Each structure stands twice: as structure tokens, then as C-alpha cells.
Coordinates of C-alpha atoms in Angstrom, one line a residue:
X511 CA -9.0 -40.1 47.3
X512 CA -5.8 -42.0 48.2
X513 CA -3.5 -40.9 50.7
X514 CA 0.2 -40.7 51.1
X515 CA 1.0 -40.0 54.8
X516 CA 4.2 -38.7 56.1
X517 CA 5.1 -39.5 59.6
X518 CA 7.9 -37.6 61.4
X519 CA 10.3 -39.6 64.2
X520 CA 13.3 -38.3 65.6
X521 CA 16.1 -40.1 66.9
X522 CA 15.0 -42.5 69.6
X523 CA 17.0 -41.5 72.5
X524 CA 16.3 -37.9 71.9
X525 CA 12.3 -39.2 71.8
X526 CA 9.5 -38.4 74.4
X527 CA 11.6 -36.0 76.8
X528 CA 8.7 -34.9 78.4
X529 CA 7.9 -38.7 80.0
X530 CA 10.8 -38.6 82.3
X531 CA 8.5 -38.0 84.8
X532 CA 6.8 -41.6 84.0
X533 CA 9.6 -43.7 82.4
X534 CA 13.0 -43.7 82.5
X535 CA 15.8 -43.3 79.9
X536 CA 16.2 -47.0 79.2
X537 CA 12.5 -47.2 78.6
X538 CA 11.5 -44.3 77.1
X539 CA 13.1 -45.1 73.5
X540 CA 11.2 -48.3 73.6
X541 CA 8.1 -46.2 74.3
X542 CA 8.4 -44.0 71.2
X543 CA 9.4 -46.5 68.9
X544 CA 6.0 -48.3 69.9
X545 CA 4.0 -45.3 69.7
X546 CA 5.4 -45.0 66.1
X547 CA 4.9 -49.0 65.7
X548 CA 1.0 -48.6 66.2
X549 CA 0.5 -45.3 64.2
X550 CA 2.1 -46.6 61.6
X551 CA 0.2 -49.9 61.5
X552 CA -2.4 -48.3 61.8
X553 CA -2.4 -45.8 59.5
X554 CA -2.2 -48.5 56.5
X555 CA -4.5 -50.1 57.2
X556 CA -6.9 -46.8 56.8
X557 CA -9.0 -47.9 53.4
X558 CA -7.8 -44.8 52.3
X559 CA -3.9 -44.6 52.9
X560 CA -2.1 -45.8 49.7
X561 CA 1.2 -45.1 51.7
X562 CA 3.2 -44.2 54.4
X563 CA 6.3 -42.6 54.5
X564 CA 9.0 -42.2 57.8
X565 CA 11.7 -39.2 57.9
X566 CA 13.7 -40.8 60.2
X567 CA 17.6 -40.9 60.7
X568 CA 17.3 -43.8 63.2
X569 CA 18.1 -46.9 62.2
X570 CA 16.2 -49.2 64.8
X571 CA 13.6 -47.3 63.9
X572 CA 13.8 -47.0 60.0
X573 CA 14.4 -50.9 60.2
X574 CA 11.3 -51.5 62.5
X575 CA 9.2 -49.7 60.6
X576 CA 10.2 -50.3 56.9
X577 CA 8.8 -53.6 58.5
X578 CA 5.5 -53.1 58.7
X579 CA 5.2 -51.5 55.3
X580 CA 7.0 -47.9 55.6
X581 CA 9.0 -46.1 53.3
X582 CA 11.8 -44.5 54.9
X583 CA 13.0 -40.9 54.3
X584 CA 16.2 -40.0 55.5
X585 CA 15.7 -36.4 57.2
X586 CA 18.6 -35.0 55.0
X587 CA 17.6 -31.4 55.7
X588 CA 18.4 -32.0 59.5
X589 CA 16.9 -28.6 60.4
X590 CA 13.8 -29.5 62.6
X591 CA 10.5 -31.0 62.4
X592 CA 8.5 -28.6 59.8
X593 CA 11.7 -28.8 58.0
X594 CA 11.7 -32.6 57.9
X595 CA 8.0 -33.2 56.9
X596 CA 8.1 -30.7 53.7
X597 CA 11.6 -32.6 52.9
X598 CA 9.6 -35.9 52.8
X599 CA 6.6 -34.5 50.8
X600 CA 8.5 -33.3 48.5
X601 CA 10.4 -37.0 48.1
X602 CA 6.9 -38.7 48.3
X603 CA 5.9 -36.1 45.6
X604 CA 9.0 -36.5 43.6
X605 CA 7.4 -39.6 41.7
X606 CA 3.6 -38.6 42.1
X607 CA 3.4 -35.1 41.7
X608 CA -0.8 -35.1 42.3
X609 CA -0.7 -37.3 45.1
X610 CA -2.6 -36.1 48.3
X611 CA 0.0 -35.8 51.1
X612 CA -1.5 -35.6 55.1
X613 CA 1.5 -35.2 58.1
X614 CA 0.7 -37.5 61.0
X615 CA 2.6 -37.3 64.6
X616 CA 4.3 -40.3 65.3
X617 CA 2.8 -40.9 68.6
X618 CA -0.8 -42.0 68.3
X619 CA -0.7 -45.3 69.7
X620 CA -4.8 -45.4 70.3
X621 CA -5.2 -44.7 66.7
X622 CA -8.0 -46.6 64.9
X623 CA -8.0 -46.9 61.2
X624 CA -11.7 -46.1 60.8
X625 CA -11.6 -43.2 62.5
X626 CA -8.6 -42.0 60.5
X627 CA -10.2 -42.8 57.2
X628 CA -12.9 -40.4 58.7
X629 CA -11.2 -37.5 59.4
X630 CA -8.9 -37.9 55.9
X631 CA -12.6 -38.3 54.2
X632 CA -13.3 -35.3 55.9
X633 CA -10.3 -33.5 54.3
X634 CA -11.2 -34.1 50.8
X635 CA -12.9 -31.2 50.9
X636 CA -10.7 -28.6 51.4
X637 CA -7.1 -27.4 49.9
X638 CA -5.7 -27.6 52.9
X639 CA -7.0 -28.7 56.2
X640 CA -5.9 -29.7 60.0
X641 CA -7.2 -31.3 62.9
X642 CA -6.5 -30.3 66.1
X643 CA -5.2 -32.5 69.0
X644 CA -7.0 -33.4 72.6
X645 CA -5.3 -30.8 74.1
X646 CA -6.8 -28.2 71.5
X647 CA -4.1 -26.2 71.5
X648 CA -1.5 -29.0 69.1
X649 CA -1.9 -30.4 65.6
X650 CA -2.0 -34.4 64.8
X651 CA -3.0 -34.4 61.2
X652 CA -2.2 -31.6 58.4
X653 CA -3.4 -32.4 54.9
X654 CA -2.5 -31.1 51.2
X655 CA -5.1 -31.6 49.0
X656 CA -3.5 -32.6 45.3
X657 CA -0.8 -29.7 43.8
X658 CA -1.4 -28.1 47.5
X659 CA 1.6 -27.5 49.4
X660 CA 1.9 -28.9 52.8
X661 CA 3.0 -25.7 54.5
X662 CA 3.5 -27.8 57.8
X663 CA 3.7 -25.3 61.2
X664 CA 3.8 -27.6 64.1
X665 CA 5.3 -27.1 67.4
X666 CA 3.6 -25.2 70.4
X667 CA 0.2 -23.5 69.2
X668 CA 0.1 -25.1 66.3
X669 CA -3.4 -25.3 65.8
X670 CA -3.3 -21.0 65.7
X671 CA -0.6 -21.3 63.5
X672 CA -2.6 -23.9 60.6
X673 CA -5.6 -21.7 61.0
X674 CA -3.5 -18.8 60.5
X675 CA -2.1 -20.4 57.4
X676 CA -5.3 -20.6 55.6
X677 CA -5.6 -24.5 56.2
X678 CA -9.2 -25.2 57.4
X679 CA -9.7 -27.1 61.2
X680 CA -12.4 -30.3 60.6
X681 CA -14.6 -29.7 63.5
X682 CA -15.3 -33.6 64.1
X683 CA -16.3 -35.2 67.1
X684 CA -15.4 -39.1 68.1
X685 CA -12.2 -39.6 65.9
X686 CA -10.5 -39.0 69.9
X687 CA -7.9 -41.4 68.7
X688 CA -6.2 -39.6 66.0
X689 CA -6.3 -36.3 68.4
X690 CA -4.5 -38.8 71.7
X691 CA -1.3 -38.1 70.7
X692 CA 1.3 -38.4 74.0
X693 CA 3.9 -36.0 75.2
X694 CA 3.3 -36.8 79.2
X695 CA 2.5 -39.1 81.4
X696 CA -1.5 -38.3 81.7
X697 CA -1.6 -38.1 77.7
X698 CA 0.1 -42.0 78.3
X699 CA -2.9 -42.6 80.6
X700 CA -5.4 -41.2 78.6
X701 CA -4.3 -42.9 75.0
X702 CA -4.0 -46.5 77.6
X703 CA -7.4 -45.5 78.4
X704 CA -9.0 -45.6 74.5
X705 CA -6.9 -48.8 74.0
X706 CA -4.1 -49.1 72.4
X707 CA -2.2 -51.2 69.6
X708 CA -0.3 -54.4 70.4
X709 CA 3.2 -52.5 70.4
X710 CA 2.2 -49.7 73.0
X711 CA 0.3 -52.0 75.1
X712 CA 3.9 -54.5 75.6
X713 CA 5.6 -51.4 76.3
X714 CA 3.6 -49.7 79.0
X715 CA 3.3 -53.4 80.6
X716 CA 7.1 -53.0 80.8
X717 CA 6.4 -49.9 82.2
X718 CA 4.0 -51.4 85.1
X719 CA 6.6 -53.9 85.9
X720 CA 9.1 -51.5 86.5
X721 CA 7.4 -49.5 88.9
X722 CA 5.4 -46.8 86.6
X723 CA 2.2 -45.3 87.4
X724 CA 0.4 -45.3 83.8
X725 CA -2.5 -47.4 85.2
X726 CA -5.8 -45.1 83.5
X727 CA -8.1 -44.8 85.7
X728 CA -11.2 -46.2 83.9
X729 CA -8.8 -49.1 82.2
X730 CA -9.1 -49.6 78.2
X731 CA -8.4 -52.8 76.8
X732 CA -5.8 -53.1 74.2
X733 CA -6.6 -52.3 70.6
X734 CA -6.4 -55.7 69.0
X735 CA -8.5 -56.8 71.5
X736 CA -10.8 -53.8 71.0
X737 CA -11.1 -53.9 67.0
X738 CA -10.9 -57.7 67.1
X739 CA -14.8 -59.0 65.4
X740 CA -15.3 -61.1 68.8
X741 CA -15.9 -57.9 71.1
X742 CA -18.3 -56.4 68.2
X743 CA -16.0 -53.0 68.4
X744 CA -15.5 -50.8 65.3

């Protein structure tokens, strides 16, 4: 099965509130549009995402990331996040009614396309399914299985709220870089520690240099380096 995924990003300087404590408002815009830079880049080149699609009203970022591939969705309903990812299944759906549609945060920057193709493997089997995030408390990934509706319900508790839903939780173990998504500085640390994509890695460099602690403690290497065929990582 071919995936469309749909990506939710809201305005850049509204982004990532909760890393004040690790980067400041110049930086932290930067920040989320990287995160989003290597979860999208990452996401397509999953054997099995056909496409990806962005409900975004910010520009930089709609430009950025129509760059790497994206489709951009204006977020025309305006009323919040669950509000924004059913608008942009329904425009993804628009032209491919039986298409299978799966909602991905926009801040996975450790995220490794194997281990996304995986968990959306995983997924196949079920009308609707979720998986839950490192905290185990959030959701990274919801999926609708063909004429299934997305019935996203994200925010705090989320994962109660999908299982409350009906949509089944994949109880996988090692996919730990599409559950590292980042809302604080540890998360940061954490996600630095599985390695992360090219975008995320300039950023939190910036970061360093600036005077931020986001040093992990057992220090991952980046995730070019990591997926590249010389290091023999998958």
C-alpha cells in the first residue's frame, strides 16, 4: 500500500514555544522549520510514501518545503490542529478518493525512512491505527486505512483519545525515531541523541554556538552520516 502523508506546521514564529527554555526567539523558528525540513525528507523517501502533503499558512515554510517535494495545503479552516489535518485529507482525497492517508507531526527530525516504512507496513492491517510517541502519553503517526476517515484527536493525551476512537495502537518496538518527536529541550537532546537529518543537525550547531546546552549526553552522529552505506547503518 502507498501512502499519502499529511504533515501539520503552524506558523513559524508561533512554533516550538515550549523550547524557550533552550533557544531563543530568533532561533527557535529556524529550529521548527528544520525539524519539518528532515521529517519531510524523510518521509519520501519511505518506499512506501507516494506523497506528502503540508497544511501550512507560512510562506518560508510552504516555500522550503514545496522544495523538497511537498504539496502545500493552505490551512483555510484556521480552527486548530485536528481541524487542519482533516481539511488536508480531505484536499489530498479530493482527487484520490481510496488513497490511504497517515498524519505525521512535523517535528521528527531523527526520523529514518525504514523505520517509517515499518510502522506504515504495520498499519495496513487495520482501519485505523496510531502509534504512540516516546513520551507514551502523545501521538506521532495516525493512519486511515482506504475510504477510512482520519478522525485525527491530537493534542495532550492523545494516545487515550485514538484508542478511545476505535483506531488500533501498533505495539512496535525500535521504530524510536518516528515516536522522538520534540516539544523541550530534553526531547531536543534525546532526538540529537538517535541522529538527526542534515537540517536539524545545522540548526542545533547554531544552537551550540550560541550558548545552548543541547549537547546529548551519549552524542549521536548526524543522520546522513548515520544512514550513509560507509558506516554500514540501516
Amino acid at each position: 500500500m502507498q501512502w499519502t502523508l499529511v504533515i501539520p506546521l503552524k506558523p513559524l514564529a508561533r512554533a516550538k514555544s515550549r523550547l524557550s527554555d533552550t533557544a531563543a526567539d530568533a532561533l527557535r523558528p529556524a529550529l521548527a522549520l528544520a525539524f519539518a525540513q528532515d521529517t519531510v525528507a524523510a518521509a519520501l523517501a519511505s518506499a512506501v510514501v507516494r506523497d506528502v502533503a503540508v497544511v501550512t499558512d507560512d510562506v518560508l515554510a510552504g516555500r522550503e518545503l514545496a522544495a523538497l517535494g511537498a504539496r502545500i495545503v493552505p490551512d483555510t479552516p484556521g480552527a486548530g490542529l485536528n481541524a487542519a489535518l482533516a481539511h488536508a485529507a480531505a484536499v489530498v482525497r479530493a482527487s484520490r478518493p481510496e488513497c490511504a492517508v497517515a498524519a505525521l507531526n512535523a517535528d521528527l527530525p531523527a526520523l529514518r525512512p525504514p523505520e517509517l516504512t515499518r510502522v506504515l507496513d504495520s498499519a495496513v492491517q487495520f482501519p485505523r491505527a496510531f502509534l504512540p510517541d516516546a513520551a507514551a502519553i502523545g501521538t506521532t503517526l495516525l493512519t486511515a486505512a482506504p475510504g477510512r476517515e482520519l478522525d485525527p484527536g491530537f493534542g495532550p493525551d492523545s494516545r487515550a483519545r485514538h484508542r478511545a476512537s476505535g483506531a488500533a495502537e501498533l505495539p512496535l518496538a525500535d521504530v524510536d525515531s518516528v515516536r522522538q518527536d520534540v516539544d523541550t529541550g530534553d526531547d531536543l537532546r534525546a532526538a540529537l541523541t538517535l541522529g538527526v537529518g542534515p537540517w536539524t543537525a545545522r540548526a542545533a550547531a547554531r544552537l551550540i554556538n550560541a550558548g545552548a546546552s543541547v549537547e546529548p549526553a551519549a552524542r549521536g552522529r548526524d543522520r546522513a552520516a548515520a544512514d550513509s552505506p560507509a558506516t554500514g547503518s540501516a
